[in-house]
Coordinates of C-alpha atoms and ligand atoms in Angstrom, one line a residue:
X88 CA 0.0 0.0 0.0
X89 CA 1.5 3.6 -0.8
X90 CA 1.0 5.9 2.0
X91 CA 1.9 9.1 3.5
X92 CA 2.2 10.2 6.9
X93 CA 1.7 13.7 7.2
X94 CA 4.2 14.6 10.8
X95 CA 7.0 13.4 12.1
X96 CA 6.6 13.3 15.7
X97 CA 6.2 10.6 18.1
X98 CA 2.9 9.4 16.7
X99 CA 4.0 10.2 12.7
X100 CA 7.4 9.1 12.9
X101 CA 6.6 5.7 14.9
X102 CA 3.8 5.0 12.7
X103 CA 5.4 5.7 9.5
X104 CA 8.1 3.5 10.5
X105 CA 6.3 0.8 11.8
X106 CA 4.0 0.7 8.6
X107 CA 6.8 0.2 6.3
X108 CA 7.9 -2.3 8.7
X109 CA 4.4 -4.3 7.8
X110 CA 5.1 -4.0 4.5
X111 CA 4.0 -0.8 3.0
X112 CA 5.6 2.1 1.0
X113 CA 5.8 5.1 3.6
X114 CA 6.5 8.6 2.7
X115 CA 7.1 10.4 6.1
X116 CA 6.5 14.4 5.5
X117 CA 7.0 17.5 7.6
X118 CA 6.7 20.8 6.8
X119 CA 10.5 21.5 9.5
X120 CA 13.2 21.2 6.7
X121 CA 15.9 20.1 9.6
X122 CA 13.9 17.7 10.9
X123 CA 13.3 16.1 7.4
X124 CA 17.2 16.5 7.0
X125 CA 18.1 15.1 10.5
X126 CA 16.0 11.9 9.1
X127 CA 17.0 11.2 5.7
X128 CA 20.6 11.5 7.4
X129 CA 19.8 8.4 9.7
X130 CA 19.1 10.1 13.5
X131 CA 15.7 9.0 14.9
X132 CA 15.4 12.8 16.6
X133 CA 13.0 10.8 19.1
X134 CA 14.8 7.9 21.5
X135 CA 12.5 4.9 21.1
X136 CA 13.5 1.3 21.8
X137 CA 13.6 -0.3 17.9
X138 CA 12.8 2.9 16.3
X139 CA 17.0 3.1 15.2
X140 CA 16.7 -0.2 14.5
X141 CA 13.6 -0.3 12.3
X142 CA 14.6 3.3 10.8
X143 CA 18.0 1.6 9.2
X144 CA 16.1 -1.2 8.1
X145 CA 14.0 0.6 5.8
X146 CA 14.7 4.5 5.2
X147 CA 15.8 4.5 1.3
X148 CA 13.7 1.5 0.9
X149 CA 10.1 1.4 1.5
X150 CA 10.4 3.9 4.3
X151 CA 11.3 8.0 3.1
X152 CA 11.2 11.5 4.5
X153 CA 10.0 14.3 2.2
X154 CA 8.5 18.2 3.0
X155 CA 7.2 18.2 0.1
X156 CA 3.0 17.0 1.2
X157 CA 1.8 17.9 -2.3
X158 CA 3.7 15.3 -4.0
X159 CA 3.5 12.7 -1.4
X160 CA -0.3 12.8 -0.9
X161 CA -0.7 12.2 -4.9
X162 CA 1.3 9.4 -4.6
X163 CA -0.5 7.8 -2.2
X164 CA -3.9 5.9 -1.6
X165 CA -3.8 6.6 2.5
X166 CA -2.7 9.7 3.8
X167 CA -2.2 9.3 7.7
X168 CA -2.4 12.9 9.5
X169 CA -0.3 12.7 12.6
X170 CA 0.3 16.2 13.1
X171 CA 0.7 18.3 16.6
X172 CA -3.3 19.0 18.2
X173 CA -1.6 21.0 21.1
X174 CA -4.3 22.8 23.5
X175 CA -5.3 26.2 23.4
X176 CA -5.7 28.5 26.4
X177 CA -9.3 27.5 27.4
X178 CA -8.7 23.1 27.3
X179 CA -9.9 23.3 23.6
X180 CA -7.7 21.4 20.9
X181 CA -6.1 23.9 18.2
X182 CA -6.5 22.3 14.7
X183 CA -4.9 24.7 12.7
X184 CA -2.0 22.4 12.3
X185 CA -4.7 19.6 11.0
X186 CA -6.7 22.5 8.9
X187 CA -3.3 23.1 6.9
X188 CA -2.7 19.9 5.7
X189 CA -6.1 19.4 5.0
X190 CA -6.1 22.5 2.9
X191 CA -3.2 21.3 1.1
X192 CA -4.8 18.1 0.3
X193 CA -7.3 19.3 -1.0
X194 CA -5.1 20.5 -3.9
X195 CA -3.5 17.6 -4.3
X196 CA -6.3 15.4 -4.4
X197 CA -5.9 13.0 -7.9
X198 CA -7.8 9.7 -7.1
X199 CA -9.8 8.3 -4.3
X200 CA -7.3 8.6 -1.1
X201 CA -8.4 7.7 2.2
X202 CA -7.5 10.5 4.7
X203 CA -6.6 9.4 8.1
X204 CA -6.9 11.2 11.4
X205 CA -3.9 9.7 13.1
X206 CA -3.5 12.9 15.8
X207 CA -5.9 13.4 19.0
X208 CA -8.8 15.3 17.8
X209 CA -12.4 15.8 19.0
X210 CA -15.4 14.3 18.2
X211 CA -17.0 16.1 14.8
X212 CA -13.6 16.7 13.6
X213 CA -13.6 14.1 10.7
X214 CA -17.1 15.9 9.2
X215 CA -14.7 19.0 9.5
X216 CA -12.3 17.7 7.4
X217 CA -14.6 16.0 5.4
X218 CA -16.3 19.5 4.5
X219 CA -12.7 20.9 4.2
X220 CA -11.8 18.6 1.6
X221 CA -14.7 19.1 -0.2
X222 CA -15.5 22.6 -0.4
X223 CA -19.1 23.6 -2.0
X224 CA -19.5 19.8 -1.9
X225 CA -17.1 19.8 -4.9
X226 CA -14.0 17.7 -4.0
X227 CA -11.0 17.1 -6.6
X228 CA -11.6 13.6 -6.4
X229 CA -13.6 10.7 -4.3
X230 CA -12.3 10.1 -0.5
X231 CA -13.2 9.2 2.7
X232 CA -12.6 10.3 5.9
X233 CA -11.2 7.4 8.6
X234 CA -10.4 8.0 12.3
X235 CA -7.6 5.2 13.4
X236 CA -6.7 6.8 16.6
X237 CA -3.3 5.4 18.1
X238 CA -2.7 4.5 21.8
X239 CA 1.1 4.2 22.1
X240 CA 3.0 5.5 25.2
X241 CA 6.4 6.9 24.7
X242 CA 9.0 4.1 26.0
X243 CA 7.4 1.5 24.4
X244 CA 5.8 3.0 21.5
X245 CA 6.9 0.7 18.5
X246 CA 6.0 -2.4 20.1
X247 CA 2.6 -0.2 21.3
X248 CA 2.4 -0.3 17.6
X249 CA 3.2 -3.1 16.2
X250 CA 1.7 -5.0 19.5
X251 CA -1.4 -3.1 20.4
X252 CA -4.4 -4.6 22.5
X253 CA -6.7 -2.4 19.6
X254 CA -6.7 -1.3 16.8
X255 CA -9.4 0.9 16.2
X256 CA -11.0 2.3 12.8
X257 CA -14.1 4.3 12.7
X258 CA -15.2 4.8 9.1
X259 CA -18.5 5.7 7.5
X260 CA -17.2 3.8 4.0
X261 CA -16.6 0.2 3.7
X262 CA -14.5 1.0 0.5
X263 CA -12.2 2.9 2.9
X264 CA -13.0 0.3 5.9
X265 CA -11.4 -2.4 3.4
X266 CA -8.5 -0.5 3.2
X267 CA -7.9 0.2 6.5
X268 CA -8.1 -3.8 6.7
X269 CA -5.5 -4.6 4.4
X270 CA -2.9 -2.4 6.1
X271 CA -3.7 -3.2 9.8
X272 CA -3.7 -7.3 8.3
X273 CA -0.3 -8.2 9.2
X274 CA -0.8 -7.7 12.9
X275 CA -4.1 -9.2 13.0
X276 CA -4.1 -12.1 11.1
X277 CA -0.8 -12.6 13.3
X278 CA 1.5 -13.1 10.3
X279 CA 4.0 -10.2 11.7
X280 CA 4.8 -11.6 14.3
X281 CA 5.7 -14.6 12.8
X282 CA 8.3 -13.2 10.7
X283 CA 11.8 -14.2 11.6
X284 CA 12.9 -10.1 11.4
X285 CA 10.0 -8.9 13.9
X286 CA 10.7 -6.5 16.6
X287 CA 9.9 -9.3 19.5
X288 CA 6.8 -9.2 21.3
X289 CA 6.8 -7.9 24.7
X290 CA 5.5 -9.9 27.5
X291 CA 2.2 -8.6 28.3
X292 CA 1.4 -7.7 24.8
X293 CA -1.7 -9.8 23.1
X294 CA -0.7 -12.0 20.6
X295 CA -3.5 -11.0 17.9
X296 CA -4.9 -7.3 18.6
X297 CA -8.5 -7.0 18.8
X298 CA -9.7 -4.8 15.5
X299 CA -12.6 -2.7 16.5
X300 CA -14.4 -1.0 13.8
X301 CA -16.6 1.6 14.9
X302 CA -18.1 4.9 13.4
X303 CA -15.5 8.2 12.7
X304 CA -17.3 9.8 15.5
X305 CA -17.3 7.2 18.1
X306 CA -13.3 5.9 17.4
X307 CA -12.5 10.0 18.4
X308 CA -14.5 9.9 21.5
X309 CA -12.4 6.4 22.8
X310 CA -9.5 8.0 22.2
X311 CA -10.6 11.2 24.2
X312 CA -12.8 8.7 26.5
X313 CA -9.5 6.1 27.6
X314 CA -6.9 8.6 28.1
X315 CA -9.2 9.9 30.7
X316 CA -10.4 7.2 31.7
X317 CA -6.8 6.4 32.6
X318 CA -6.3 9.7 34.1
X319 CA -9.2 9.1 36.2
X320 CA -7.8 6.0 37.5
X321 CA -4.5 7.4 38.8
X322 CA -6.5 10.9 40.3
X323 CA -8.7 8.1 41.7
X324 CA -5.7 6.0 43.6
X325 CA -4.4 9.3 44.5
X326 CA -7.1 10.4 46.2
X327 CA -7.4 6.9 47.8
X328 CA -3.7 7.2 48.7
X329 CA -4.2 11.2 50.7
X330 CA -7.3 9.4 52.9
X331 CA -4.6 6.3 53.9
X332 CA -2.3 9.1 54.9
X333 CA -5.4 10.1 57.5
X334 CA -6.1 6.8 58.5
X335 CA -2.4 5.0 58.6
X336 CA -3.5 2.5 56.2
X337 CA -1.4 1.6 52.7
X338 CA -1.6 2.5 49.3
X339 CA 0.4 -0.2 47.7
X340 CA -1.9 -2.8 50.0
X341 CA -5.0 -1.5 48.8
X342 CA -3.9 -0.7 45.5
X343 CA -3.1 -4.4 45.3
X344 CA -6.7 -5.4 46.7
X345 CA -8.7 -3.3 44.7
X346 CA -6.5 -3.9 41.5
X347 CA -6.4 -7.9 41.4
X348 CA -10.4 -7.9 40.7
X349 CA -10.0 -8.5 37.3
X350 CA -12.9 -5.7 36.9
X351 CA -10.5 -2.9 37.7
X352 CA -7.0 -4.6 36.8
X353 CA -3.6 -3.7 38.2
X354 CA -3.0 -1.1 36.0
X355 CA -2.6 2.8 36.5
X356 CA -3.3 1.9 40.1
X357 CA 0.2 3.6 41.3
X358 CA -0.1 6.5 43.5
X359 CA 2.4 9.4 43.3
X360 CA 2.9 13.1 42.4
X361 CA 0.3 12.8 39.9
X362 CA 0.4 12.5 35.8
X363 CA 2.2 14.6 33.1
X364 CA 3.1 14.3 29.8
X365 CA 1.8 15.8 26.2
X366 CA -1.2 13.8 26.2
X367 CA -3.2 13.0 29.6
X368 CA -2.9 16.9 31.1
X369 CA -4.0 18.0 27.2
X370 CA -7.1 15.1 26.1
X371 CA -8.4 15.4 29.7
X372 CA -8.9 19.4 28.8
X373 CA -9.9 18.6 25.6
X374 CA -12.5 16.0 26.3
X375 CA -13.9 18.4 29.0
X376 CA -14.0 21.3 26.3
X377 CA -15.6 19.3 23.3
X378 CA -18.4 18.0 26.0
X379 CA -19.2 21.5 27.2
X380 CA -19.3 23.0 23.4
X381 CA -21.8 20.5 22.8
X382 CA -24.0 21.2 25.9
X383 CA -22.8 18.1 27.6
X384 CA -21.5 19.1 31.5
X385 CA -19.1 16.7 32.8
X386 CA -17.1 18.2 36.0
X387 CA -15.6 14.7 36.8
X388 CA -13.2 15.6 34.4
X389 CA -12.4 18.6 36.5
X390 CA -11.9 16.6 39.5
X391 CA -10.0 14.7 37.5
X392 CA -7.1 17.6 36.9
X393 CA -7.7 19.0 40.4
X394 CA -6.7 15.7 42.3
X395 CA -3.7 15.8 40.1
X396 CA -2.8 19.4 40.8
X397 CA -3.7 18.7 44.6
X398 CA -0.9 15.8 45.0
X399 CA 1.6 18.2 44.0
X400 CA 0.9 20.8 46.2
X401 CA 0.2 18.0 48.9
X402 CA 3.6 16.9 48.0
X403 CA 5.2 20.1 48.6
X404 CA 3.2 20.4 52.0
X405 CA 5.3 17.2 53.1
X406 CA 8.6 18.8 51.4
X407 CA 7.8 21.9 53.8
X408 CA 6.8 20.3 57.4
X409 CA 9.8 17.6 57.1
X410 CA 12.0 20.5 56.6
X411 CA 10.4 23.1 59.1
X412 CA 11.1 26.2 56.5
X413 CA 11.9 25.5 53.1
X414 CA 13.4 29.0 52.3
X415 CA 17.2 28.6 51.3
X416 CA 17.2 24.8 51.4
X417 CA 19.3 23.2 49.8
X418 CA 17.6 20.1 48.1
X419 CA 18.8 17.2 45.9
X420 CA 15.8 16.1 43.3
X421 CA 16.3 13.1 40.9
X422 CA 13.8 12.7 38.2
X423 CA 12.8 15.6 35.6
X424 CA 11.2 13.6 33.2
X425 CA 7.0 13.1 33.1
X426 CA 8.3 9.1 33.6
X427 CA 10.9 6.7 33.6
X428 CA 11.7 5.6 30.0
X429 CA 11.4 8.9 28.7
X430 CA 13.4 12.2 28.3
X431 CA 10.1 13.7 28.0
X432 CA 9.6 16.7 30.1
X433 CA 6.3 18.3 28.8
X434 CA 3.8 18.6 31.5
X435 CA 6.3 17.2 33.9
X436 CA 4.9 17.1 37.7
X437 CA 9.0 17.2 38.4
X438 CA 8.9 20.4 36.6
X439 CA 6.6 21.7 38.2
X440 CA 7.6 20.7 41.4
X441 CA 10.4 22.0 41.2
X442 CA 9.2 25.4 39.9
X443 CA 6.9 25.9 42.7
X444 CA 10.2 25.3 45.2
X445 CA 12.1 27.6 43.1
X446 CA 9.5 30.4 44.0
X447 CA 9.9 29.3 47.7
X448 CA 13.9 30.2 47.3
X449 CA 15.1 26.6 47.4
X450 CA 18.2 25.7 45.7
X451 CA 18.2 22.6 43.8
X452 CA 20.6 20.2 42.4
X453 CA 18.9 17.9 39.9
X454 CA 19.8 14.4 38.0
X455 CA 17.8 12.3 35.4
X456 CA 19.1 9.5 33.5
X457 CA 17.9 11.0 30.0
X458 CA 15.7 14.3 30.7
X459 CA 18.3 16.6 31.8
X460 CA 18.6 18.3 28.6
X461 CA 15.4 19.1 28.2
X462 CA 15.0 20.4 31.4
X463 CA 17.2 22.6 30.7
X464 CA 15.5 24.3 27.9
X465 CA 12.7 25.1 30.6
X466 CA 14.8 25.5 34.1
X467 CA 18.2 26.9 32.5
X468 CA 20.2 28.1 35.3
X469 CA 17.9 28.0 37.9
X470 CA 18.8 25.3 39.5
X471 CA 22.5 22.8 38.8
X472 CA 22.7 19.8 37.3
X473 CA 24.3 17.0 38.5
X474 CA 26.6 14.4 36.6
X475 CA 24.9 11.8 38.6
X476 CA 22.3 11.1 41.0
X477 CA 25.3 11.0 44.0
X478 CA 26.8 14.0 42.7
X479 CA 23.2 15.6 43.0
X480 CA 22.9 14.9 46.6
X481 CA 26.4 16.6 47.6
X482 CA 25.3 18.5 51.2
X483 CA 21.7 18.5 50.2
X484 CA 19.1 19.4 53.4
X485 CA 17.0 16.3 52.1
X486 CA 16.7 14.6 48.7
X487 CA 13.5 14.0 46.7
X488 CA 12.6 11.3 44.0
X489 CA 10.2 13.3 41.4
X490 CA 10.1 10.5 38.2
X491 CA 9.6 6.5 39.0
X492 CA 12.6 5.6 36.7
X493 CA 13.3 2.0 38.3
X494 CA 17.5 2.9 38.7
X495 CA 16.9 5.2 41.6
X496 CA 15.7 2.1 43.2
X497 CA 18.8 0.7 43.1
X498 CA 20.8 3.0 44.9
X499 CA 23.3 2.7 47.4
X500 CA 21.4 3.6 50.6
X501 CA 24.7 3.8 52.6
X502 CA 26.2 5.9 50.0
X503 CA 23.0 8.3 50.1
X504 CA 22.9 8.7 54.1
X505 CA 26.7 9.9 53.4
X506 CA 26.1 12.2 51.1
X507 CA 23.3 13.9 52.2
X508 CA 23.5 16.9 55.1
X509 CA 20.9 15.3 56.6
X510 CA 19.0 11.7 55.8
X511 CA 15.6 12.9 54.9
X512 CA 14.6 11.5 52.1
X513 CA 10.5 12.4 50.1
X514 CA 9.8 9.8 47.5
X515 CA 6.7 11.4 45.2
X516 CA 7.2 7.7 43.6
X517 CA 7.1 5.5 46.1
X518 CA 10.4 3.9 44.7
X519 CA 11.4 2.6 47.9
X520 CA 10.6 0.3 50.5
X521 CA 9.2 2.0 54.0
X522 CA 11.0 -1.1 55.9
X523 CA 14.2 -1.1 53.7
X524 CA 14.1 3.0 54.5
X525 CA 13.6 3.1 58.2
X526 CA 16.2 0.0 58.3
X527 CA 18.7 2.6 56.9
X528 CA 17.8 5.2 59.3
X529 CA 16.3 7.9 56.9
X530 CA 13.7 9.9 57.6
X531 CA 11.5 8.8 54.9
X532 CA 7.8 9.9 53.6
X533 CA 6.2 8.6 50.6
X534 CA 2.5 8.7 49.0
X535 CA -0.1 6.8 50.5
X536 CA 2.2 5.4 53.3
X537 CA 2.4 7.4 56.5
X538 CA 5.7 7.8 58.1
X539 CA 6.1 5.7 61.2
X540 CA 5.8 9.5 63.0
X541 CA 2.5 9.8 61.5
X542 CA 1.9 6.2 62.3
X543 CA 2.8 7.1 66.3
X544 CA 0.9 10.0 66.0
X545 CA -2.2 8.5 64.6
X546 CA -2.0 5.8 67.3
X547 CA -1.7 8.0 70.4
X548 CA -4.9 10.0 68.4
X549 CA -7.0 6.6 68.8
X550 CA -6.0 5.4 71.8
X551 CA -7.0 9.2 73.4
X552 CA -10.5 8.5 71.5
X553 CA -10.9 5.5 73.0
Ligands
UDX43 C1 -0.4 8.0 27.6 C2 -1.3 6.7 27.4 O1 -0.9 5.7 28.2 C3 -1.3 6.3 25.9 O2 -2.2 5.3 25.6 C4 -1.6 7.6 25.0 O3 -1.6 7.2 23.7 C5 -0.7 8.7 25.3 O4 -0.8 9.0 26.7 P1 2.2 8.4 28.0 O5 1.8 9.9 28.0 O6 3.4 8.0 27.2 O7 0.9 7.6 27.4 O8 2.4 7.9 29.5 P2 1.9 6.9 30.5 O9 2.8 5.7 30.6 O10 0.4 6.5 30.3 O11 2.0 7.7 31.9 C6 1.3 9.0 32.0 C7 1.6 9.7 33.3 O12 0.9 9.0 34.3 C8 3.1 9.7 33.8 O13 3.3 11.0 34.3 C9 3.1 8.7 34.8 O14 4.1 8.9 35.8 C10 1.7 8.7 35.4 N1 1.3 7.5 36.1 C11 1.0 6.4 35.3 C12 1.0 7.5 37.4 O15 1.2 8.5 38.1 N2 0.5 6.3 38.0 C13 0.3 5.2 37.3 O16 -0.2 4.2 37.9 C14 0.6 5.2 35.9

């Protein structure tokens, strides 16, 4: 199949790879001349496990990088749109980015095509392109408009790809349905991964993907609906995990009770400083948006961002009453990224952490294991950077974990205790054990696990009820 994929980032760049890995003949366009440079010269721009791999395997083959959109859409029957959807002021989504391709398609347009809305839009947006690309009713030639939203996390986003537990299409044409088919067959008839050259499948990944076919309309709305749906559930332990700091009891227990029915599942059940990144912060302000414009109130969605504000700010509470006064600490802080896995720092809860301690006249040393220079580009000189997580903890007043990244877990308690002015330690992650903490004499608060002071302290409160 000849297709285009109109964006290079995460989304356009993954997917463009990872559909010339199944087979077809991808031209990857975007409208940044470096970019398009950086590519055809061999650098992935974005650091994805496979994507280097997969890149070399096929760019100059069946897999290549053009700015040219024009000539790419005319040579292609599927043209993917995977270009940015960033938020405006008020939660709702800017398309202007999706509006300009779409205008340019609409030029180009020499032979049936099927357009596909790759990027995060909102419901109603594929009868908006539809009337785009056929103004007066008149287009150039025959189409149809597809939503195939995509689901992948960044970390594991090729095998999110070429492994996904859905694939879903929501078309209105059964010509373009058919289409969609015969791309997305290699993964669900299962013959990709049989291949002796496939990108291995992970562990948890399903075997065959489910293929749900749906209208345009309701495939936008899951992909608006599950990101906050997921959102939801971590607001939701988070919440759970502020009343067990009331109560003494422990978020990792009851997060393991509640997530073992199969009904709720494990998942997205880990308490912490709250969720970042460029898409749950964004779709959960988006989704909220699109349901008021159409009439539609839905302030769970609301509570849903406030929860996650509130555990930073709770956070910083705990930063401020295990320290008595924060002004002119000094504090050691590993983890700038949104996660681990990532050097991803957009919507970071680290960030803003940290931003909010920078107002209170901390000084802060930070380390991540990939974020650091991306953090920069937001903190500059505000605060140092540190070669490594040790060097970051040099005479610190206490230290604090910010991302989950699992190599902080690892770390040499003995070594830390040394380091540090003084052994106070405030996981946002809950990266370490509580036993394997108080063991090692640090003075240690976490999410959802009261110190063993606000253990006491909760006991003697009882027993005096009593
Ligand atoms: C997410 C969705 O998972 C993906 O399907 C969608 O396509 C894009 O958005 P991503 O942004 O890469 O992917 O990150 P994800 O792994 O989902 O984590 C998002 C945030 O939630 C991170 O800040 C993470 O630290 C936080 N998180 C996640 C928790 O705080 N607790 C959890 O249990 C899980």
């Amino acid at each position: 199949m000849q297709i285009s994929v109109i964006g290079s980032g995460y989304v356009g760049l993954v997917a463009a790879t990872c559909l010339a890995e199944l087979g077809h003949e991808v031209i990857c366009v975007d409208s940044d001349s470096a970019k398009i440079a950086a590519l055809n010269a061999g650098e992935t721009l974005i650091h994805e496990d496979y994507l280097q791999e997969l890149l070399s395997r096929h760019r100059g083959n069946r897999l290549s990088f053009s700015t040219d959109l024009r000539a790419a859409a005319r040579n292609s029957v599927v043209v993917f749109i995977a270009v940015g959807t960033p938020s405006a002021e008020n939660g709702t989504v800017d398309l202007s980015c999706v509006e300009a391709v779409v205008h340019s398609l609409a030029e180009a347009m020499n032979g049936y095509k099927v357009i596909v809305e790759k990027s995060t839009v909102p419901v109603y947006t594929s009868e908006r392109v539809h009337n785009a690309l056929s103004p007066n009713g008149h287009a150039k030639a025959e189409f149809d408009v597809v939503s195939n939203p995509e689901f992948l996390r960044e970390g594991t986003a090729v095998t999110d790809f070429l492994y996904p537990d859905r694939i879903v299409v929501g078309s209105g044409s059964e010509r373009a349905a058919a289409i969609m088919r015969e791309i997305y067959a290699p993964l669900v008839d299962g013959s990709y991964a049989q291949l002796a050259s496939a990108v291995p499948k992970p562990e948890p990944a399903r075997a065959i993907p489910m293929y749900i076919e749906t209208s345009p309309r309701s495939a936008e709305l899951i992909k608006h609906a599950s990101n906050a749906y997921l959102a939801l559930k971590i607001s939701f332990i988070n919440a759970v995990a502020s009343f067990c700091e009331s109560v003494g009891a422990n978020i990792e227990e009851v997060s393991r009770g509640i997530g073992s029915d199969s009904r709720i599942g494990p998942e997205f059940l880990r308490a912490g400083i709250g969720y970042g990144g460029s898409c749950f912060p964004k779709d959960v302000a988006a989704f909220r948006a699109v349901t008021h414009e159409f009439g539609f109130e839905f302030p769970l969605l609301d509570e849903i961002k406030r929860i996650n504000d509130e555990q930073r700010i709770r956070f910083i509470g705990k930063v401020r009453s295990a320290l008595g006064t924060i002004k002119g600490k000094k504090l050691a802080v590993l983890g700038l990224a949104f996660k681990d896995g990532t050097d991803d720092v957009r919507e970071s809860p680290a960030i803003k952490v940290i931003e909010q301690l920078l107002k209170e006249k901390c000084q802060i040393t930070a380390f991540d294991p990939a974020a650091m220079d991306r953090a920069r580009q937001i903190l500059g000189s505000r605060i140092k950077y540190a070669a490594d997580a040790y060097a970051a903890m040099e005479g610190a007043d206490a230290l604090l974990i910010l991302t989950e990244w699992k190599e902080f877990a690892n770390l040499d308690l003995v070594r830390i205790k040394h380091v540090l002015r003084s052994p106070i330690v405030l996981d946002g992650r809950n990266v370490f054990s509580q036993a394997e903490m108080a063991e090692a004499g640090f003075s240690y608060f976490s999410v959802g696990r009261p110190a063993l002071e606000a253990l006491r302290s909760l006991l003697k409160k009882g027993q005096s009820a009593r």
